[in-house]
Coordinates of C-alpha atoms in Angstrom, one line a residue:
X285 CA 28.8 30.5 37.0
X286 CA 31.0 27.8 35.4
X287 CA 30.7 24.3 36.8
X288 CA 31.9 20.9 36.2
X289 CA 29.6 20.4 33.3
X290 CA 29.8 23.8 31.7
X291 CA 33.5 24.5 31.9
X292 CA 35.5 21.6 30.4
X293 CA 38.8 23.3 31.2
X294 CA 38.4 22.4 34.9
X295 CA 38.5 18.7 34.0
X296 CA 41.5 18.7 31.7
X297 CA 43.7 15.7 32.5
X298 CA 47.4 16.1 33.2
X299 CA 49.8 14.6 30.7
X300 CA 52.0 11.9 32.0
X301 CA 55.8 12.2 31.7
X302 CA 57.0 10.7 28.5
X303 CA 59.8 8.9 30.3
X304 CA 57.5 6.9 32.5
X305 CA 55.8 3.7 31.5
X306 CA 52.3 2.3 32.0
X307 CA 53.6 -0.7 33.8
X308 CA 55.5 1.5 36.4
X309 CA 52.5 3.6 37.1
X310 CA 50.4 0.5 37.6
X311 CA 52.9 -1.0 40.0
X312 CA 53.2 2.3 42.0
X313 CA 49.5 2.3 42.7
X314 CA 49.6 -1.2 44.0
X315 CA 52.7 -0.6 46.3
X316 CA 50.9 0.1 49.5
X317 CA 51.3 -1.5 52.9
X318 CA 49.0 -2.2 55.8
X319 CA 50.3 0.9 57.7
X320 CA 49.8 3.2 54.7
X321 CA 53.4 3.2 53.6
X322 CA 54.5 2.1 50.2
X323 CA 56.6 -1.1 49.8
X324 CA 58.3 -2.0 46.5
X325 CA 56.8 -5.1 44.9
X326 CA 58.5 -7.1 42.2
X327 CA 56.9 -7.0 38.8
X328 CA 55.0 -10.1 37.8
X329 CA 55.1 -11.9 34.5
X330 CA 51.7 -10.5 33.4
X331 CA 52.6 -6.9 33.9
X332 CA 52.2 -6.1 30.2
X333 CA 48.7 -7.5 30.2
X334 CA 47.8 -5.5 33.3
X335 CA 49.2 -2.4 31.8
X336 CA 47.1 -2.8 28.6
X337 CA 44.0 -3.3 30.8
X338 CA 44.8 -0.2 32.8
X339 CA 45.3 1.9 29.6
X340 CA 42.0 0.7 28.2
X341 CA 40.2 1.6 31.4
X342 CA 41.7 5.1 31.3
X343 CA 40.6 5.6 27.7
X344 CA 37.0 4.5 28.5
X345 CA 36.9 6.9 31.5
X346 CA 38.2 9.7 29.3
X347 CA 35.5 9.0 26.7
X348 CA 32.8 9.1 29.4
X349 CA 34.1 12.5 30.6
X350 CA 34.3 13.8 27.1
X351 CA 30.7 12.8 26.4
X352 CA 29.5 14.6 29.5
X353 CA 31.2 17.8 28.6
X354 CA 30.6 17.8 24.9
X355 CA 34.0 19.6 24.4
X356 CA 36.5 19.1 21.8
X357 CA 39.4 20.8 23.6
X358 CA 40.2 18.1 26.1
X359 CA 42.8 15.7 24.9
X360 CA 44.4 12.7 26.5
X361 CA 47.8 11.5 25.5
X362 CA 48.6 7.9 26.3
X363 CA 51.8 6.1 25.9
X364 CA 51.9 3.5 23.2
X365 CA 51.7 -0.1 24.2
X366 CA 54.2 -2.6 22.9
X367 CA 53.2 -4.2 19.6
X368 CA 51.8 -3.1 16.3
X369 CA 48.3 -4.3 17.1
X370 CA 48.1 -2.0 20.1
X371 CA 49.2 1.0 18.0
X372 CA 46.5 0.3 15.5
X373 CA 43.9 0.1 18.2
X374 CA 44.9 3.5 19.7
X375 CA 44.7 5.1 16.2
X376 CA 41.2 3.7 15.7
X377 CA 40.1 4.9 19.2
X378 CA 41.4 8.4 18.5
X379 CA 39.6 8.5 15.1
X380 CA 36.3 7.3 16.6
X381 CA 36.6 9.8 19.4
X382 CA 37.2 12.7 17.0
X383 CA 34.2 11.7 14.8
X384 CA 31.9 11.3 17.9
X385 CA 33.0 14.7 19.3
X386 CA 32.3 16.4 16.0
X387 CA 28.8 14.9 15.8
X388 CA 28.1 15.8 19.4
X389 CA 29.4 19.3 19.1
X390 CA 26.9 20.3 16.5
X391 CA 23.8 22.3 17.4
X392 CA 20.2 21.2 16.7
X393 CA 20.1 23.5 13.6
X394 CA 23.3 22.1 12.2
X395 CA 22.0 18.6 12.7
X396 CA 18.8 19.4 10.8
X397 CA 20.8 21.0 8.0
X398 CA 23.0 17.9 7.8
X399 CA 20.0 15.5 7.6
X400 CA 18.3 17.7 5.0
X401 CA 21.4 17.7 2.8
X402 CA 21.6 14.0 3.1
X403 CA 17.9 13.6 2.2
X404 CA 18.3 15.8 -0.8
X405 CA 21.3 13.9 -2.0
X406 CA 19.4 10.7 -1.8
X407 CA 16.6 12.2 -3.8
X408 CA 19.1 13.3 -6.5
X409 CA 20.4 9.8 -6.7
X410 CA 16.9 8.4 -7.1
X411 CA 15.7 10.7 -9.8
X412 CA 18.9 11.0 -11.8
X413 CA 19.0 9.0 -15.0
X414 CA 22.3 7.7 -16.3
X415 CA 21.9 8.5 -20.0
X416 CA 25.2 10.1 -20.7
X417 CA 24.2 13.7 -20.2
X418 CA 21.9 13.4 -17.2
X419 CA 19.8 16.3 -15.9
X420 CA 20.7 19.8 -15.1
X421 CA 21.1 20.4 -11.3
X422 CA 18.8 23.4 -11.3
X423 CA 16.1 21.5 -13.1
X424 CA 16.3 18.6 -10.6
X425 CA 16.2 21.0 -7.6
X426 CA 13.2 23.1 -8.9
X427 CA 11.0 20.4 -10.4
X428 CA 11.7 16.9 -9.3
X429 CA 13.0 17.3 -5.8
X430 CA 10.4 20.0 -4.9
X431 CA 7.6 17.8 -6.2
X432 CA 8.9 14.7 -4.4
X433 CA 9.1 16.7 -1.2
X434 CA 5.6 17.9 -1.5
X435 CA 4.4 14.4 -2.1
X436 CA 6.3 13.0 0.8
X437 CA 4.9 15.6 3.2
X438 CA 1.3 15.1 1.8
X439 CA 1.5 11.3 2.1
X440 CA 3.0 11.5 5.6
X441 CA 0.1 13.7 6.7
X442 CA -2.4 11.5 4.9
X443 CA -3.7 14.1 2.5
X444 CA -5.2 13.7 -1.0
X445 CA -2.5 15.0 -3.3
X446 CA -2.6 13.0 -6.6
X447 CA -5.1 14.1 -9.2
X448 CA -5.0 11.4 -11.9
X449 CA -8.5 11.2 -13.1
X450 CA -7.9 13.2 -16.3
X451 CA -4.5 11.6 -17.1
X452 CA -5.7 8.2 -18.1
X453 CA -7.9 7.2 -21.0
X454 CA -10.2 4.8 -19.2
X455 CA -12.6 4.3 -22.1
X456 CA -9.7 3.1 -24.2
X457 CA -8.4 0.6 -21.7
X458 CA -7.4 -2.8 -23.1
X459 CA -9.3 -5.7 -21.7
X460 CA -8.1 -9.2 -21.0
X461 CA -9.7 -12.1 -19.1
X462 CA -8.1 -15.2 -17.6
X463 CA -9.6 -17.9 -15.4
X464 CA -9.1 -21.3 -13.9
X465 CA -11.5 -24.2 -13.4
X466 CA -12.9 -23.0 -10.1
X467 CA -16.2 -21.8 -8.7
X468 CA -17.1 -18.1 -8.3
X469 CA -14.0 -15.9 -7.6
X470 CA -14.7 -14.1 -4.3
X471 CA -11.6 -11.8 -3.8
X472 CA -8.4 -10.7 -5.4
X473 CA -5.1 -9.2 -4.2
X474 CA -2.0 -8.0 -6.1
X475 CA 1.7 -7.5 -5.3
X476 CA 3.2 -6.8 -8.7
X477 CA 3.9 -8.7 -10.8
X478 CA 1.8 -11.4 -9.0
X479 CA -1.9 -11.6 -8.5
X480 CA -3.7 -13.8 -6.0
X481 CA -7.3 -15.0 -6.3
X482 CA -9.5 -17.1 -4.1
X483 CA -12.8 -18.8 -4.9
X484 CA -15.7 -20.6 -3.3
X485 CA -14.1 -24.1 -3.8
X486 CA -11.4 -23.3 -1.3
X487 CA -8.7 -22.6 -4.0
X488 CA -5.9 -20.0 -3.7
X489 CA -4.2 -19.3 -7.0
X490 CA -1.0 -17.3 -7.7
X491 CA -0.8 -15.7 -11.1
X492 CA 2.1 -13.9 -12.8
X493 CA 0.8 -11.0 -15.0
X494 CA 3.4 -9.8 -17.5
X495 CA 1.8 -6.4 -17.9
X496 CA 2.5 -5.7 -14.2
X497 CA 6.2 -6.2 -14.5
X498 CA 8.3 -3.1 -15.1
X499 CA 10.1 -2.9 -18.5
X500 CA 13.8 -3.7 -18.5
X501 CA 16.2 -0.8 -18.3
X502 CA 17.5 0.8 -21.5
X503 CA 20.8 -0.5 -22.9
X504 CA 23.9 1.3 -21.9
X505 CA 25.9 2.8 -24.8
X506 CA 29.6 2.9 -24.9
X507 CA 31.8 5.7 -26.3
X508 CA 32.1 3.7 -29.6
X509 CA 28.4 3.8 -30.1
X510 CA 28.0 0.0 -29.6
X511 CA 25.6 -1.4 -27.1
X512 CA 27.1 -3.4 -24.2
X513 CA 23.9 -5.3 -23.6
X514 CA 23.1 -8.7 -25.0
X515 CA 20.8 -9.0 -28.0
X516 CA 17.2 -8.3 -27.3
X517 CA 15.1 -11.2 -25.9
X518 CA 12.0 -12.3 -27.7
X519 CA 8.7 -10.5 -27.1
X520 CA 7.4 -11.4 -23.6
X521 CA 4.1 -13.2 -23.2
X522 CA 1.1 -11.2 -22.5
X523 CA -1.2 -13.8 -21.1
X524 CA -1.1 -14.3 -17.3
X525 CA 0.5 -17.5 -16.2
X526 CA -0.6 -19.7 -13.3
X527 CA 2.4 -20.1 -11.0
X528 CA 1.0 -22.1 -8.0
X529 CA -2.2 -23.0 -6.3
X530 CA -3.4 -24.7 -3.1
X531 CA -6.9 -26.1 -2.4
X532 CA -8.6 -27.0 0.8
X533 CA -10.5 -30.1 1.7
X534 CA -14.1 -29.9 2.8
X535 CA -14.1 -33.5 4.2
X536 CA -11.7 -32.4 6.9
X537 CA -14.3 -30.0 8.4
X538 CA -15.1 -32.4 11.3
X539 CA -11.4 -32.7 12.3
X540 CA -9.7 -29.4 11.6
X541 CA -6.9 -29.7 14.2
X542 CA -4.3 -31.3 11.9
X543 CA -5.4 -30.0 8.5
X544 CA -3.3 -27.2 7.0
X545 CA -5.6 -25.2 4.8
X546 CA -9.2 -24.1 4.5
X547 CA -12.2 -26.4 5.1
X548 CA -14.9 -24.1 3.7
X549 CA -15.3 -21.2 1.2
X550 CA -12.5 -18.6 1.1
X551 CA -14.1 -15.2 1.2
X552 CA -11.1 -12.7 1.2
X553 CA -7.4 -12.5 0.4
X554 CA -4.7 -9.8 1.0
X555 CA -1.1 -9.5 0.0
X556 CA 1.6 -7.6 2.0
X557 CA 3.4 -4.7 0.4
X558 CA 6.8 -6.4 0.6
X559 CA 5.6 -9.5 -1.2
X560 CA 6.4 -11.8 1.8
X561 CA 3.0 -12.9 2.9
X562 CA -0.5 -13.7 1.5
X563 CA -3.3 -14.0 4.0
X564 CA -6.7 -15.6 3.4
X565 CA -9.9 -15.9 5.4
X566 CA -13.1 -17.9 5.0
X567 CA -16.2 -19.4 6.4
X568 CA -14.3 -21.9 8.4
X569 CA -13.3 -19.0 10.8
X570 CA -9.7 -19.6 9.9
X571 CA -7.1 -16.9 9.1
X572 CA -4.2 -18.5 7.3
X573 CA -0.9 -16.8 6.6
X574 CA 0.9 -18.2 3.5
X575 CA 4.4 -17.8 2.2
X576 CA 3.9 -15.7 -1.0
X577 CA 6.7 -17.5 -2.8
X578 CA 5.7 -21.1 -2.4
X579 CA 2.1 -20.8 -1.0
X580 CA 3.1 -22.9 2.0
X581 CA 1.1 -22.3 5.2
X582 CA 3.1 -20.3 7.7
X583 CA 0.6 -19.7 10.5
X584 CA -3.0 -20.5 11.2
X585 CA -5.1 -18.3 13.5
X586 CA -8.4 -19.5 14.9
X587 CA -9.3 -16.5 17.1
X588 CA -12.4 -15.4 15.2
X589 CA -15.8 -16.9 16.1
X590 CA -17.4 -16.2 12.8
X591 CA -16.5 -16.2 9.1
X592 CA -13.6 -14.0 8.2
X593 CA -15.1 -11.6 5.6
X594 CA -12.4 -8.9 4.9
X595 CA -8.7 -8.3 5.3
X596 CA -6.5 -5.2 4.9
X597 CA -2.8 -4.6 5.4
X598 CA -1.5 -1.3 6.9
X599 CA 0.8 0.4 4.4
X600 CA 4.5 0.3 5.3
X601 CA 3.9 -0.8 8.9
X602 CA 5.9 -4.0 9.2
X603 CA 3.1 -6.3 8.1
X604 CA 0.3 -5.2 10.4
X605 CA -3.0 -6.8 9.4
X606 CA -6.6 -6.0 10.1
X607 CA -9.2 -8.7 9.8
X608 CA -13.0 -8.3 9.9
X609 CA -15.4 -11.1 10.8
X610 CA -19.0 -12.1 11.0
X611 CA -18.6 -12.2 14.8
X612 CA -18.9 -8.3 14.7
X613 CA -15.3 -7.7 15.7
X614 CA -12.1 -6.5 14.1
X615 CA -8.8 -8.0 15.1
X616 CA -5.3 -6.6 14.7
X617 CA -2.3 -8.9 13.9
X618 CA 1.5 -8.6 13.6
X619 CA 2.6 -11.1 11.0
X620 CA 6.3 -10.4 11.6
X621 CA 5.8 -11.7 15.2
X622 CA 3.1 -14.2 14.1
X623 CA 1.0 -12.8 16.9
X624 CA -2.4 -11.5 17.8
X625 CA -2.5 -7.9 19.1
X626 CA -6.0 -6.8 20.1
X627 CA -9.7 -6.8 19.2
X628 CA -11.9 -3.9 18.4
X629 CA -15.6 -4.0 19.4
X630 CA -18.5 -1.8 18.4
X631 CA -20.4 -3.1 15.4
X632 CA -23.9 -4.5 15.9
X633 CA -23.9 -6.7 12.8
X634 CA -21.3 -8.6 10.8
X635 CA -18.4 -6.6 9.5
X636 CA -18.4 -7.0 5.7
X637 CA -15.5 -4.8 4.6
X638 CA -12.5 -3.0 6.0
X639 CA -9.8 -0.6 4.7
X640 CA -6.6 0.9 5.9
X641 CA -3.7 3.1 4.8
X642 CA -0.5 4.2 6.5
X643 CA -1.9 5.7 9.7
X644 CA -2.6 3.5 12.7
X645 CA -6.3 3.5 12.0
X646 CA -8.8 1.7 9.9
X647 CA -12.4 2.1 8.7
X648 CA -15.0 -0.7 8.6
X649 CA -18.7 -1.1 7.7
X650 CA -21.2 -3.2 9.6
X651 CA -23.7 -4.3 7.0
X652 CA -27.2 -4.0 8.5
X653 CA -26.3 -1.8 11.4
X654 CA -25.8 0.8 8.7
X655 CA -22.7 2.4 10.2
X656 CA -19.2 3.0 9.1
X657 CA -16.7 3.2 12.0
X658 CA -13.3 4.9 11.9
X659 CA -11.0 3.1 14.5
X660 CA -8.2 5.0 16.1
X661 CA -6.1 2.2 17.5
X662 CA -3.6 4.3 19.5
X663 CA -6.2 6.4 21.2
X664 CA -8.5 3.4 21.6
X665 CA -11.5 5.4 20.3
X666 CA -13.9 5.1 17.3
X667 CA -15.9 7.6 15.2
X668 CA -19.4 6.4 14.2
X669 CA -20.8 7.5 10.8
X670 CA -24.5 6.6 10.5
X671 CA -26.1 5.8 7.1
X672 CA -29.6 4.6 6.4
X673 CA -32.6 6.6 5.4
X674 CA -34.1 7.1 1.9
X675 CA -32.0 8.0 -1.1
X676 CA -33.7 9.7 -4.1
X677 CA -32.4 9.7 -7.6
X678 CA -31.1 12.9 -9.1
X679 CA -31.3 14.1 -12.6
X680 CA -27.8 15.6 -12.4
X681 CA -25.6 12.6 -11.7
X682 CA -27.5 9.3 -11.2
X683 CA -29.3 9.2 -14.5
X684 CA -26.3 10.3 -16.4
X685 CA -24.1 7.7 -14.7
X686 CA -26.4 4.8 -14.9
X687 CA -28.0 5.6 -18.3
X688 CA -31.5 5.4 -16.8
X689 CA -34.6 7.5 -17.1
X690 CA -34.3 10.5 -14.9
X691 CA -38.0 10.9 -14.3
X692 CA -38.2 7.2 -13.1
X693 CA -35.4 7.8 -10.7
X694 CA -36.8 11.0 -9.3
X695 CA -40.2 9.5 -8.7
X696 CA -38.9 6.8 -6.3
X697 CA -36.8 6.7 -3.2
X698 CA -34.8 3.7 -2.1
X699 CA -34.1 2.8 1.5
X700 CA -30.6 1.8 2.5
X701 CA -30.7 -1.5 4.3
X702 CA -27.0 -2.5 4.4
X703 CA -23.6 -0.9 3.9
X704 CA -21.5 -3.5 2.3
X705 CA -18.3 -1.9 0.9
X706 CA -15.8 0.7 2.0
X707 CA -12.6 2.2 0.6
X708 CA -10.2 4.9 1.9
X709 CA -9.2 7.8 -0.3
X710 CA -6.9 9.4 2.2
X711 CA -6.7 9.3 6.0
X712 CA -9.7 11.6 6.5
X713 CA -11.9 10.7 3.5
X714 CA -13.6 7.4 2.4
X715 CA -16.4 6.1 0.3
X716 CA -19.0 3.4 0.9
X717 CA -21.3 1.4 -1.2
X718 CA -24.8 0.1 -0.2
X719 CA -27.4 -2.4 -1.2
X720 CA -29.6 0.4 -2.6
X721 CA -26.9 1.4 -5.1
X722 CA -25.9 4.5 -3.2
X723 CA -22.3 5.6 -3.4
X724 CA -21.5 7.9 -0.5
X725 CA -18.5 10.2 0.2
X726 CA -17.6 10.7 3.9
X727 CA -15.3 12.9 5.8
X728 CA -14.2 12.2 9.3
X729 CA -15.1 15.7 10.3
X730 CA -18.9 15.1 9.6
X731 CA -21.2 12.4 10.9
X732 CA -23.3 12.4 7.8
X733 CA -22.3 11.7 4.3
X734 CA -20.8 14.7 2.4
X735 CA -22.2 13.6 -1.0
X736 CA -24.4 10.8 -2.2
X737 CA -24.9 9.3 -5.7
X738 CA -28.1 7.4 -5.9
X739 CA -28.4 4.2 -8.1
X740 CA -24.8 4.5 -9.2
X741 CA -25.2 1.4 -11.3
X742 CA -28.7 1.8 -12.4
X743 CA -31.9 -0.2 -11.8
X744 CA -32.1 -4.0 -12.2
X745 CA -34.7 -5.5 -14.6
X746 CA -37.7 -6.8 -12.7
X747 CA -37.9 -10.5 -12.2
X748 CA -40.3 -12.3 -14.5
X749 CA -43.2 -13.8 -12.6
X750 CA -44.1 -17.3 -14.0
X751 CA -47.6 -17.1 -12.5
X752 CA -50.5 -15.6 -14.6
X753 CA -53.5 -13.9 -13.2
X754 CA -56.6 -14.3 -15.3
X755 CA -58.7 -11.9 -13.4
X756 CA -58.6 -8.2 -13.8
X757 CA -57.5 -7.6 -10.2
X758 CA -54.0 -9.1 -10.8
X759 CA -51.2 -7.4 -8.9
X760 CA -49.0 -5.1 -10.9
X761 CA -45.6 -6.4 -12.0
X762 CA -42.7 -5.8 -9.5
X763 CA -40.8 -2.5 -9.9
X764 CA -37.1 -2.5 -10.8
X765 CA -34.7 -2.3 -7.8
X766 CA -31.3 -0.7 -7.7
X767 CA -28.2 -2.8 -8.3
X768 CA -26.0 -3.2 -5.2
X769 CA -22.5 -1.8 -5.0
X770 CA -20.6 -5.1 -4.8
X771 CA -17.0 -3.9 -5.1
X772 CA -15.1 -0.7 -4.4
X773 CA -11.5 0.3 -5.0
X774 CA -9.4 3.4 -4.8
X775 CA -5.8 4.5 -5.5
X776 CA -4.3 5.7 -2.2
X777 CA -4.1 9.4 -1.9
X778 CA -5.5 9.9 -5.4
X779 CA -8.9 11.2 -6.7
X780 CA -10.0 7.9 -8.3
X781 CA -12.8 5.7 -7.1
X782 CA -13.9 2.6 -9.0
X783 CA -17.1 0.7 -8.3
X784 CA -18.6 -2.6 -9.6
X785 CA -21.9 -4.4 -9.6
X786 CA -23.7 -6.8 -11.9
X787 CA -24.7 -4.3 -14.6
X788 CA -21.7 -5.4 -16.7
X789 CA -19.5 -2.2 -16.2
X790 CA -16.9 -0.9 -13.9
X791 CA -17.5 2.8 -13.4
X792 CA -14.8 5.4 -12.6
X793 CA -15.6 8.4 -10.4
X794 CA -13.6 11.5 -9.6
X795 CA -13.3 13.2 -6.2
X796 CA -13.3 17.0 -6.4
X797 CA -10.4 18.9 -5.1
X798 CA -12.3 20.2 -2.2
X799 CA -13.4 16.6 -1.4
X800 CA -17.0 17.5 -1.3
X801 CA -18.3 15.9 -4.5
X802 CA -18.1 12.7 -6.7
X803 CA -18.4 13.1 -10.4
X804 CA -18.7 10.4 -13.1
X805 CA -15.6 10.1 -15.3
X806 CA -16.0 7.1 -17.6
X807 CA -16.9 3.5 -17.9
X808 CA -13.8 1.3 -17.8
X809 CA -13.2 -0.1 -21.3
X810 CA -16.0 1.9 -22.8
X811 CA -19.8 1.5 -22.7
X812 CA -19.8 -0.8 -25.8
X813 CA -19.4 -4.6 -25.8
X814 CA -15.6 -4.4 -25.4
X815 CA -16.0 -3.1 -21.9
X816 CA -18.7 -5.4 -20.6
X817 CA -18.0 -7.7 -17.7
X818 CA -20.3 -10.7 -17.6
X819 CA -21.2 -11.7 -14.1
X820 CA -21.1 -10.0 -10.7
X821 CA -17.9 -8.1 -9.7
X822 CA -17.1 -9.4 -6.3
X823 CA -13.8 -7.5 -5.8
X824 CA -11.6 -4.8 -7.4
X825 CA -7.9 -3.9 -7.1
X826 CA -5.9 -1.1 -8.7
X827 CA -2.2 -1.5 -9.4
X828 CA -0.1 1.4 -10.4
X829 CA 2.5 0.1 -12.9
X830 CA 4.7 3.3 -12.7
X831 CA 5.6 2.5 -9.1
X832 CA 6.3 -1.2 -9.3
X833 CA 9.1 -3.3 -10.7
X834 CA 12.2 -5.2 -9.9
X835 CA 13.5 -2.6 -7.5
X836 CA 10.3 -2.4 -5.5
X837 CA 7.9 0.5 -5.1
X838 CA 10.6 3.2 -4.4
X839 CA 12.5 2.2 -7.5
X840 CA 9.4 2.5 -9.6
X841 CA 8.7 5.9 -8.1
X842 CA 12.2 7.0 -8.9
X843 CA 11.9 5.9 -12.5
X844 CA 8.7 7.8 -12.8
X845 CA 10.3 10.9 -11.3
X846 CA 13.2 10.8 -13.6
X847 CA 11.0 11.0 -16.7
X848 CA 9.7 14.4 -15.6
X849 CA 6.8 15.9 -13.7
X850 CA 4.3 15.7 -16.4
X851 CA 5.0 12.1 -17.4
X852 CA 4.8 10.8 -13.9
X853 CA 1.1 10.1 -14.4
X854 CA 1.0 6.3 -13.9
X855 CA -0.4 3.6 -16.2
X856 CA -3.0 1.8 -14.2
X857 CA -4.1 -1.8 -14.2
X858 CA -7.5 -2.7 -12.8
X859 CA -8.3 -6.3 -11.9
X860 CA -11.8 -7.5 -11.2
X861 CA -12.8 -10.7 -9.5
X862 CA -15.9 -11.9 -11.4
X863 CA -18.2 -14.7 -10.6
X864 CA -21.6 -16.1 -11.4
X865 CA -22.6 -15.8 -7.7
X866 CA -22.3 -13.2 -5.1
X867 CA -19.4 -13.9 -2.7
X868 CA -21.7 -14.2 0.3
X869 CA -24.5 -16.3 -1.1
X870 CA -26.1 -18.3 -3.8
X871 CA -29.5 -16.7 -4.0
X872 CA -29.1 -15.8 -7.6
X873 CA -26.9 -16.8 -10.6
X874 CA -25.8 -14.3 -13.2
X875 CA -24.8 -15.3 -16.8
X876 CA -21.0 -15.2 -17.2
X877 CA -17.8 -17.0 -16.3
X878 CA -15.8 -17.2 -13.1
X879 CA -12.4 -15.7 -13.3
X880 CA -10.5 -12.3 -13.5
X881 CA -10.9 -9.5 -15.9
X882 CA -7.9 -7.2 -16.4
X883 CA -8.0 -3.6 -17.8
X884 CA -4.9 -1.6 -18.8
X885 CA -5.6 2.1 -18.7
X886 CA -3.5 4.0 -21.3
X887 CA -2.1 7.4 -20.6
X888 CA -3.7 10.3 -22.4
X889 CA -0.2 11.7 -23.0
X890 CA 0.8 8.4 -24.7
X891 CA -2.2 8.5 -26.9
X892 CA -1.4 12.1 -28.0
X893 CA 2.1 11.2 -28.8
X894 CA 1.0 8.2 -30.8
X895 CA -1.4 10.3 -32.8
X896 CA 1.2 12.9 -33.5
X897 CA 3.7 10.2 -34.6
X898 CA 1.1 8.8 -37.0
X899 CA 0.4 12.2 -38.4
X900 CA 4.1 12.9 -38.9
X901 CA 4.5 9.5 -40.7
X902 CA 1.5 10.3 -43.0
X903 CA 2.9 13.7 -43.9
X904 CA 6.3 12.2 -44.6
X905 CA 4.7 9.6 -46.8
X906 CA 2.7 12.2 -48.7
X907 CA 5.8 14.3 -49.2
X908 CA 7.8 11.3 -50.5
X909 CA 5.0 10.5 -53.0
X910 CA 4.8 14.1 -54.2
X911 CA 8.5 14.3 -54.7
X912 CA 8.6 11.0 -56.6
X913 CA 5.7 12.2 -58.8
X914 CA 7.6 15.4 -59.6
X915 CA 10.7 13.5 -60.4
X916 CA 8.9 11.3 -62.9
X917 CA 7.5 14.3 -64.7

């Protein structure tokens, strides 16, 4: 049965007589007497203003009625006010009302279709390259847009969807080292093209790395064949450049109220995705937010009751930050609001590492409580994954990865005493590293590790005992122990895992497609002297150069998509924070230098193209020589 809301025709307004005026109608409504009879009243000087106000009130009432009904059939004709300005206002109101009614009149399916068409159009603008001819529309629709849609859906759901382990030549990665006059480098963070390092002498350094900057766009060619761009600039420098640094003051430790900066060793650093903030934490229990451009202190938080040991930003979440501490808690911060949000409790020992991706959750490890905990912040729950126990070497993977004797590994078992490192692969899968050299793969659907690699970085040489035992009952020499996993890094939603220790190599591992196995891929930079890293690797970070540049991450992704599906495999840059001491202590010194080691992984496709080009040049040269010899004869 039609009602006021379902039948708009019931509410159609009557059109006023064209001969009447708005001022007369307003005066007639006001001409009432105390006994209910109307009495003529002379018009006032402000009648025009009152008429304009009455007309505006009628238009707003009509708009409200129209929004309730959702109909496009109801029309209200108003007399034009005096003046050109009033005419323009009426025309604008009518245009806005028609646009609003057309948007409100569409069904839910039509709205979804309109939004999908707008999204596809934005993707076409992203992936299209302005090279004169451009791409065929069918090719864009079938290859680029479909692939981008699959990636967007997979990343939104937090799934592993990028399989890049076979696309990069890790053994042929180019190596470069740079350093400053500091103590052991404890942590590193990157927001291309800048890199931030912290050290034990309370120093925060900002570096500019040229290899992380995207190449300039190609020159635009005019119809005459001449380039409209200026002459090419000289070759850019390849060595990293120190842009800025700040250093704390240890003598201010007794009076820390007015000191801006750290007063003890800096243990961790993190950079926001938008390049706005850099955050550091240290043994002085301070969490300091810095302006990334100038390294000026923005905010200092002193909520933690122990050393701040790890930091992690949530991807694309308006600068939400997780911090882990030696006080066995994890705290959540909002840097946009410069505010503390909440504290997560549960670990029974100091929290040594933390990782986060796009979802509102994080994973942390609790050192000697031998647990990894997945925190669901919204649900206010946590999942506990228990490690510990004995780990035996295996002939299949550990000996091959660590280049050790398989029989020696199989004869011994090593107890897991502390879980020190963690890294997220996707929202449901993560890896951990322990003090017994075990590299474990975990899934949130199982409480125990899915796969374990024992002694991933081999066995350490036994320490030389300076004491001599003349008698025959001398104790046997100490047995070699596994090297700790001191650093872990992953590429989000990709099948790559990188680990570091003090064996001199950064090892690359591949996650199987069913996410149930880890396989050794290569040693970064090769197993020869060119790939050695002297010292202990305290931290690792992976930067994907195909998705960075002047236009931000999305511009880099569009540039990679425009080159085609096969060539979208990124060129990776791996940066390692290296020191002569472990970041948490000074119980041992390793030979080496404090600083950063950079590896540029080259695409396999690029290597193949280079080899083909070399072969073609050689064939052309041989052909030219043969033709020249025949000509001389």
